[in-house]
Amino acid sequence: MLNNLYKSVIIISLLSISNLQASQSGLTKHLTEVSPQAIAPKLKLEDTDEELIDIKSLKGKVVLVNFWATWCPPCRREINSLERLYSTLKNKGVVVLAVNVGEDDATVLSFMNDVEPELTFSVLFDKDSKTMEKWGAIGLPSTFIVNKKGKIVYKAIGGRDFDNKNILDKIVFLTKEK
Amino acid sequence: MNKIVLFIFCILTIGFSNGFAKEKSKDGVTFSINQINSPAVNAFFLARGFSMEQIKPYSDTCVYTTILRNDNKEDNIHYLRKNWFAKKNTISYSVKTNDYWLKATKANPSSWIAFRLSQMPEEQIYEAKGDWNQGMLSIDLLLGNTFDITIVWDTNGKPHELTIEGINCAK
């Protein structure tokens, strides 16, 4: 039965391609500066290797925290640009923490297996959404940029084109701060 | 599992739509709305741990995927979803709250996370230059109706509204 349902969805999806354009919003090429800057809330979660990642241990690095889910269309649309950003800037001390909200390991790992190119940044699990709430994120995706001192300096609500020059330049600038 | 994830993605991205997405911009804000048919709504939430009995009250309403975007150059916008309304023949229909749906569906905590996050947030501030969200919106009308929807927001306390007319709720 699921197979038939699945086939139906694919057929209707293909028939609806023209409608897709009308129902998608473009990925934004802008980050909002946070003022006054605030210390980043606690973030201590397991990653896909079951290792605890604590943002406190990342002081001295620029950290991009992205809250997402596999079923969230803008999250999926922006994730490749997030990987490109990470590939470009990881050697400059930039860390990406992609925090999946509310899903189980199998769902997330299955999705990651299908993404090309492969995701090389850290994917963490916020299964009860408590961390997302502490960060004040309301919708998905939501993104925060934390500077070397552990303060939130930029934020973004909704999908972003993370490897566009405007965003890359802002993050590169943060890597040069002391 | 891969098929299920792709299935869900197709539903949300394309909206399992009736092919009549509508979009309108006013005062730097763009709102678009596109119906998701009941089988697709059911399939999405069944895959998120709901039973058919739990989700049927929701999927029996007119459900849409909506996008709200702030492309103002300087001003942020603030909205309360409870102020949005649909109108048919001079009668207004509110958008039901998440609390209403939590009680109606009796969702367990993990399913509720998916439900809550898949809806257009109940209150949000979008910064200038492109903050936006995509989320589901339920209008409590029976399938087969046509209505107008008005969304309301404020910019620095100044109220704005945008109405899209003639939205179909196809059977």
Coordinates of C-alpha atoms in Angstrom, one line a residue:
Chain A
M1 CA 0.0 0.0 0.0
L2 CA 2.9 2.3 0.9
N3 CA 4.4 1.6 -2.5
N4 CA 1.3 2.7 -4.3
L5 CA 1.0 5.8 -2.2
Y6 CA 4.6 6.5 -2.8
K7 CA 4.2 6.2 -6.6
S8 CA 1.2 8.5 -6.5
V9 CA 3.2 11.1 -4.7
I10 CA 6.0 11.0 -7.2
I11 CA 3.6 11.2 -10.1
I12 CA 1.7 14.1 -8.7
S13 CA 5.0 15.8 -7.7
L14 CA 6.2 15.6 -11.3
L15 CA 2.9 17.0 -12.5
S16 CA 3.2 19.8 -10.1
I17 CA 6.7 21.1 -11.1
S18 CA 5.3 24.3 -12.5
N19 CA 3.5 24.9 -9.2
L20 CA 6.7 24.3 -7.3
Q21 CA 8.2 27.6 -8.5
A22 CA 5.2 29.5 -7.3
S23 CA 5.3 27.9 -3.9
Q24 CA 9.0 28.3 -3.1
S25 CA 10.6 31.3 -1.6
G26 CA 14.2 32.2 -2.6
L27 CA 17.0 31.4 -0.3
T28 CA 18.0 34.7 1.3
K29 CA 21.6 36.0 1.0
H30 CA 21.6 38.1 4.1
L31 CA 22.3 37.6 7.9
T32 CA 20.8 39.9 10.5
E33 CA 23.2 41.5 12.9
V34 CA 22.3 40.8 16.5
S35 CA 22.5 43.9 18.8
P36 CA 23.2 43.8 21.6
Q37 CA 25.2 40.7 21.3
A38 CA 24.3 38.0 23.8
I39 CA 26.2 35.0 25.2
A40 CA 25.1 31.9 23.3
P41 CA 22.8 29.6 25.3
K42 CA 23.8 26.2 26.5
L43 CA 24.2 23.6 23.7
K44 CA 25.4 20.2 24.7
L45 CA 24.0 17.4 22.5
E46 CA 25.0 14.0 21.0
D47 CA 26.2 13.9 17.4
T48 CA 25.7 11.1 14.9
D49 CA 28.7 9.2 16.4
E50 CA 27.0 9.4 19.9
E51 CA 29.7 11.9 21.1
L52 CA 28.6 14.8 23.2
I53 CA 29.4 18.1 21.6
D54 CA 29.5 21.1 24.0
I55 CA 29.5 24.6 22.4
K56 CA 31.5 25.8 25.4
S57 CA 34.5 23.7 24.2
L58 CA 34.4 25.6 20.9
K59 CA 35.3 29.0 22.2
G60 CA 38.0 30.6 20.0
K61 CA 36.2 29.3 16.9
V62 CA 33.3 30.8 14.9
V63 CA 30.3 28.5 15.2
L64 CA 27.3 28.3 12.9
V65 CA 24.4 26.7 14.7
N66 CA 21.6 25.6 12.4
F67 CA 18.3 24.1 13.6
W68 CA 16.7 21.9 11.0
A69 CA 14.6 18.8 10.2
T70 CA 14.6 16.3 7.3
W71 CA 10.9 17.1 6.5
C72 CA 11.4 20.9 6.4
P73 CA 11.7 22.0 2.7
P74 CA 13.8 25.1 3.2
C75 CA 16.1 23.2 5.5
R76 CA 16.7 20.7 2.7
R77 CA 17.2 23.4 0.1
E78 CA 19.8 25.2 2.1
I79 CA 21.8 22.2 3.4
N80 CA 24.1 21.9 0.4
S81 CA 25.1 25.5 0.6
L82 CA 25.8 24.9 4.3
E83 CA 28.2 22.1 3.3
R84 CA 29.9 24.3 0.8
L85 CA 30.3 27.0 3.4
Y86 CA 31.8 24.5 5.8
S87 CA 34.2 23.1 3.1
T88 CA 35.4 26.6 2.3
L89 CA 35.9 27.8 5.8
K90 CA 36.6 24.8 8.0
N91 CA 40.4 25.5 7.8
K92 CA 39.8 29.0 9.0
G93 CA 38.3 27.9 12.3
V94 CA 34.7 27.7 11.4
V95 CA 32.5 25.0 12.9
V96 CA 29.0 24.0 11.7
L97 CA 26.6 22.4 14.2
A98 CA 23.5 21.3 12.4
V99 CA 21.0 20.5 15.1
N100 CA 18.2 18.2 14.0
V101 CA 15.0 18.8 16.0
G102 CA 12.6 16.1 17.0
E103 CA 13.7 13.2 14.8
D104 CA 15.3 9.8 15.5
D105 CA 18.7 8.7 14.5
A106 CA 17.5 6.3 11.7
T107 CA 15.6 9.1 9.9
V108 CA 18.4 11.5 10.1
L109 CA 21.1 9.1 9.1
S110 CA 19.0 7.8 6.2
F111 CA 18.6 11.4 4.9
M112 CA 22.3 12.1 5.3
N113 CA 23.1 9.0 3.2
D114 CA 21.1 10.5 0.4
V115 CA 22.6 13.9 0.4
E116 CA 25.3 14.6 -2.2
P117 CA 27.9 15.8 -1.8
E118 CA 28.3 14.1 1.6
L119 CA 27.7 16.2 4.7
T120 CA 31.0 16.6 6.6
F121 CA 29.9 19.0 9.4
S122 CA 28.6 17.8 12.7
V123 CA 24.9 16.8 12.9
L124 CA 23.5 16.8 16.5
F125 CA 20.2 15.6 17.9
D126 CA 17.8 17.8 19.9
K127 CA 15.1 15.1 20.2
D128 CA 12.9 17.0 22.7
S129 CA 13.5 20.4 21.1
K130 CA 14.5 21.9 24.5
T131 CA 17.8 23.2 23.1
M132 CA 16.0 24.9 20.2
E133 CA 13.7 26.5 22.7
K134 CA 16.6 27.8 24.8
W135 CA 18.1 29.4 21.7
G136 CA 14.8 31.2 21.1
A137 CA 14.2 29.6 17.7
I138 CA 10.6 29.3 16.8
G139 CA 10.5 28.0 13.2
L140 CA 12.7 25.8 11.1
P141 CA 15.3 26.5 9.8
S142 CA 16.8 29.0 12.2
T143 CA 20.5 29.8 12.2
F144 CA 22.8 31.6 14.6
I145 CA 26.4 32.6 14.2
V146 CA 28.5 32.6 17.3
N147 CA 31.8 34.5 17.4
K148 CA 35.1 33.4 19.0
K149 CA 34.0 34.9 22.4
G150 CA 30.9 32.8 22.5
K151 CA 28.4 35.6 21.6
I152 CA 25.6 35.4 19.0
V153 CA 26.5 38.1 16.4
Y154 CA 24.2 37.1 13.5
K155 CA 20.9 35.2 13.1
A156 CA 18.7 34.1 10.3
I157 CA 15.1 32.9 10.1
G158 CA 14.3 30.9 7.0
G159 CA 16.4 29.3 4.4
R160 CA 19.7 30.9 3.4
D161 CA 22.2 30.6 0.5
F162 CA 25.1 30.2 2.9
D163 CA 27.9 30.2 0.5
N164 CA 27.0 33.5 -1.2
K165 CA 29.7 36.2 -1.0
N166 CA 27.7 38.4 1.4
I167 CA 27.4 35.7 4.1
L168 CA 30.9 34.2 3.5
D169 CA 32.5 37.6 3.9
K170 CA 30.7 38.2 7.2
I171 CA 31.9 34.9 8.6
V172 CA 35.4 35.3 7.3
F173 CA 35.6 38.7 9.0
L174 CA 34.6 37.0 12.3
T175 CA 37.4 34.5 11.9
K176 CA 39.9 37.4 11.8
E177 CA 38.7 38.8 15.1
K178 CA 40.7 38.2 18.2
Chain B
M1 CA 13.0 4.6 5.1
N2 CA 14.5 6.6 2.3
K3 CA 11.3 6.4 0.4
I4 CA 9.3 7.6 3.3
V5 CA 11.6 10.6 3.8
L6 CA 11.4 11.4 0.1
F7 CA 7.7 11.0 0.2
I8 CA 7.3 13.5 3.1
F9 CA 9.6 15.9 1.3
C10 CA 7.6 15.8 -1.9
I11 CA 4.4 16.5 0.1
L12 CA 5.8 19.5 1.8
T13 CA 7.8 20.9 -1.1
I14 CA 5.2 20.5 -3.7
G15 CA 2.3 20.6 -1.3
F16 CA 0.5 17.7 -3.0
S17 CA -1.2 20.7 -4.4
N18 CA -4.3 21.3 -6.3
G19 CA -2.1 23.4 -8.6
F20 CA -3.5 26.8 -7.6
A21 CA -0.8 28.4 -5.5
K22 CA -1.6 32.1 -4.8
E23 CA 0.9 34.8 -3.9
K24 CA 0.6 38.5 -3.1
S25 CA 3.0 41.1 -2.0
K26 CA 2.3 44.3 -0.1
D27 CA 4.4 46.8 1.9
G28 CA 7.5 44.7 1.4
V29 CA 5.9 41.5 2.6
T30 CA 5.0 38.5 0.5
F31 CA 2.5 35.8 1.4
S32 CA 1.9 32.7 -0.6
I33 CA -0.6 29.9 0.0
N34 CA -1.1 26.5 -1.6
Q35 CA -3.5 23.8 -0.6
I36 CA -2.3 20.4 0.6
N37 CA -4.9 17.7 0.0
S38 CA -6.2 15.6 2.8
P39 CA -4.4 12.3 1.9
A40 CA -1.1 14.1 1.8
V41 CA -1.8 15.7 5.2
N42 CA -2.7 12.3 6.6
A43 CA 0.4 10.6 5.1
F44 CA 2.7 13.3 6.5
F45 CA 1.4 13.0 10.1
L46 CA 1.0 9.2 10.0
A47 CA 4.7 9.1 9.3
R48 CA 5.3 11.4 12.3
G49 CA 3.6 9.0 14.8
F50 CA -0.1 10.2 14.6
S51 CA -2.9 7.7 14.2
M52 CA -5.5 8.3 11.5
E53 CA -8.1 9.0 14.3
Q54 CA -5.8 11.6 15.8
I55 CA -5.1 13.5 12.7
K56 CA -8.4 13.3 10.9
P57 CA -9.9 16.4 12.6
Y58 CA -7.0 18.4 11.3
S59 CA -6.9 16.9 7.8
D60 CA -10.6 17.3 7.4
T61 CA -10.1 21.1 7.5
C62 CA -8.6 23.1 4.6
V63 CA -4.9 22.8 5.0
Y64 CA -2.3 24.9 3.1
T65 CA 1.4 25.3 2.9
T66 CA 2.1 29.0 3.4
I67 CA 5.2 31.2 3.1
L68 CA 5.6 34.6 4.7
R69 CA 8.6 36.7 3.8
N70 CA 9.8 40.1 4.8
D71 CA 11.8 41.8 2.1
N72 CA 11.6 45.3 3.6
K73 CA 15.0 46.9 3.5
E74 CA 15.1 48.2 7.1
D75 CA 12.0 47.4 9.1
N76 CA 11.3 44.1 10.8
I77 CA 7.7 42.8 10.9
H78 CA 5.8 41.2 13.8
Y79 CA 2.7 39.1 13.5
L80 CA 0.3 37.1 15.7
R81 CA -1.2 34.3 13.8
K82 CA -4.4 34.5 15.9
N83 CA -5.1 37.8 14.1
W84 CA -5.2 36.2 10.7
F85 CA -8.7 35.2 9.4
A86 CA -10.5 33.7 6.5
K87 CA -13.7 35.3 5.3
K88 CA -16.6 33.7 3.3
N89 CA -19.8 35.5 2.7
T90 CA -19.1 38.1 5.4
I91 CA -18.5 35.4 8.0
S92 CA -15.0 35.3 9.5
Y93 CA -13.2 32.1 10.4
S94 CA -10.2 32.2 12.6
V95 CA -7.0 30.1 12.3
K96 CA -7.1 27.6 15.2
T97 CA -4.4 27.7 17.8
N98 CA -1.8 25.0 18.3
D99 CA -3.2 24.4 21.8
Y100 CA -6.5 23.6 20.2
W101 CA -4.9 21.0 17.9
L102 CA -2.9 19.6 20.8
K103 CA -6.1 18.9 22.6
A104 CA -8.0 17.7 19.5
T105 CA -5.2 15.3 18.4
K106 CA -4.0 14.2 21.8
A107 CA -0.5 13.9 20.2
N108 CA 2.3 12.4 22.1
P109 CA 5.3 14.6 22.9
S110 CA 7.5 13.5 20.0
S111 CA 4.7 13.7 17.4
W112 CA 3.7 17.1 18.8
I113 CA 7.2 18.5 18.1
A114 CA 6.7 17.7 14.4
F115 CA 3.2 19.0 14.3
R116 CA 4.1 22.3 16.1
L117 CA 7.1 22.9 14.0
S118 CA 5.4 22.1 10.7
Q119 CA 2.8 24.8 11.3
M120 CA 3.3 28.5 10.5
P121 CA 4.5 29.8 13.8
E122 CA 1.9 31.4 16.0
E123 CA 4.0 34.5 16.6
Q124 CA 7.2 35.6 14.9
I125 CA 9.4 38.6 14.2
Y126 CA 11.0 38.6 10.8
E127 CA 14.0 40.9 10.4
A128 CA 14.4 43.0 7.3
K129 CA 16.1 41.8 4.1
G130 CA 14.6 38.3 3.8
D131 CA 13.7 36.5 6.9
W132 CA 10.9 34.1 6.1
N133 CA 9.1 30.9 7.2
Q134 CA 7.2 28.1 5.5
G135 CA 4.5 26.3 7.4
M136 CA 1.1 24.7 7.3
L137 CA -2.0 26.6 8.1
S138 CA -5.5 25.1 8.8
I139 CA -8.6 27.0 7.9
D140 CA -11.7 25.6 9.6
L141 CA -13.9 25.4 6.6
L142 CA -15.3 22.3 4.9
L143 CA -13.7 21.1 1.7
G144 CA -15.3 22.6 -1.4
N145 CA -15.4 26.1 -0.1
T146 CA -13.8 29.3 -1.6
F147 CA -12.8 32.1 0.8
D148 CA -10.6 35.1 1.2
I149 CA -7.7 35.1 3.6
T150 CA -6.3 38.2 5.4
I151 CA -3.0 38.2 7.2
V152 CA -2.1 40.9 9.6
W153 CA 1.3 42.2 10.8
D154 CA 2.8 45.3 12.3
T155 CA 5.9 47.3 11.6
N156 CA 7.1 49.4 14.5
G157 CA 3.6 49.3 15.8
K158 CA 1.9 50.3 12.5
P159 CA -0.6 47.8 11.4
H160 CA -0.6 46.3 7.9
E161 CA -2.8 43.7 6.3
L162 CA -2.8 41.7 3.0
T163 CA -5.8 39.9 1.6
I164 CA -5.7 37.1 -1.0
E165 CA -9.1 36.6 -2.5
G166 CA -10.8 33.5 -4.0
I167 CA -8.8 30.7 -2.4
N168 CA -10.1 27.3 -3.2
C169 CA -10.4 24.5 -0.7
A170 CA -10.6 21.7 -3.2
K171 CA -12.2 18.4 -2.3

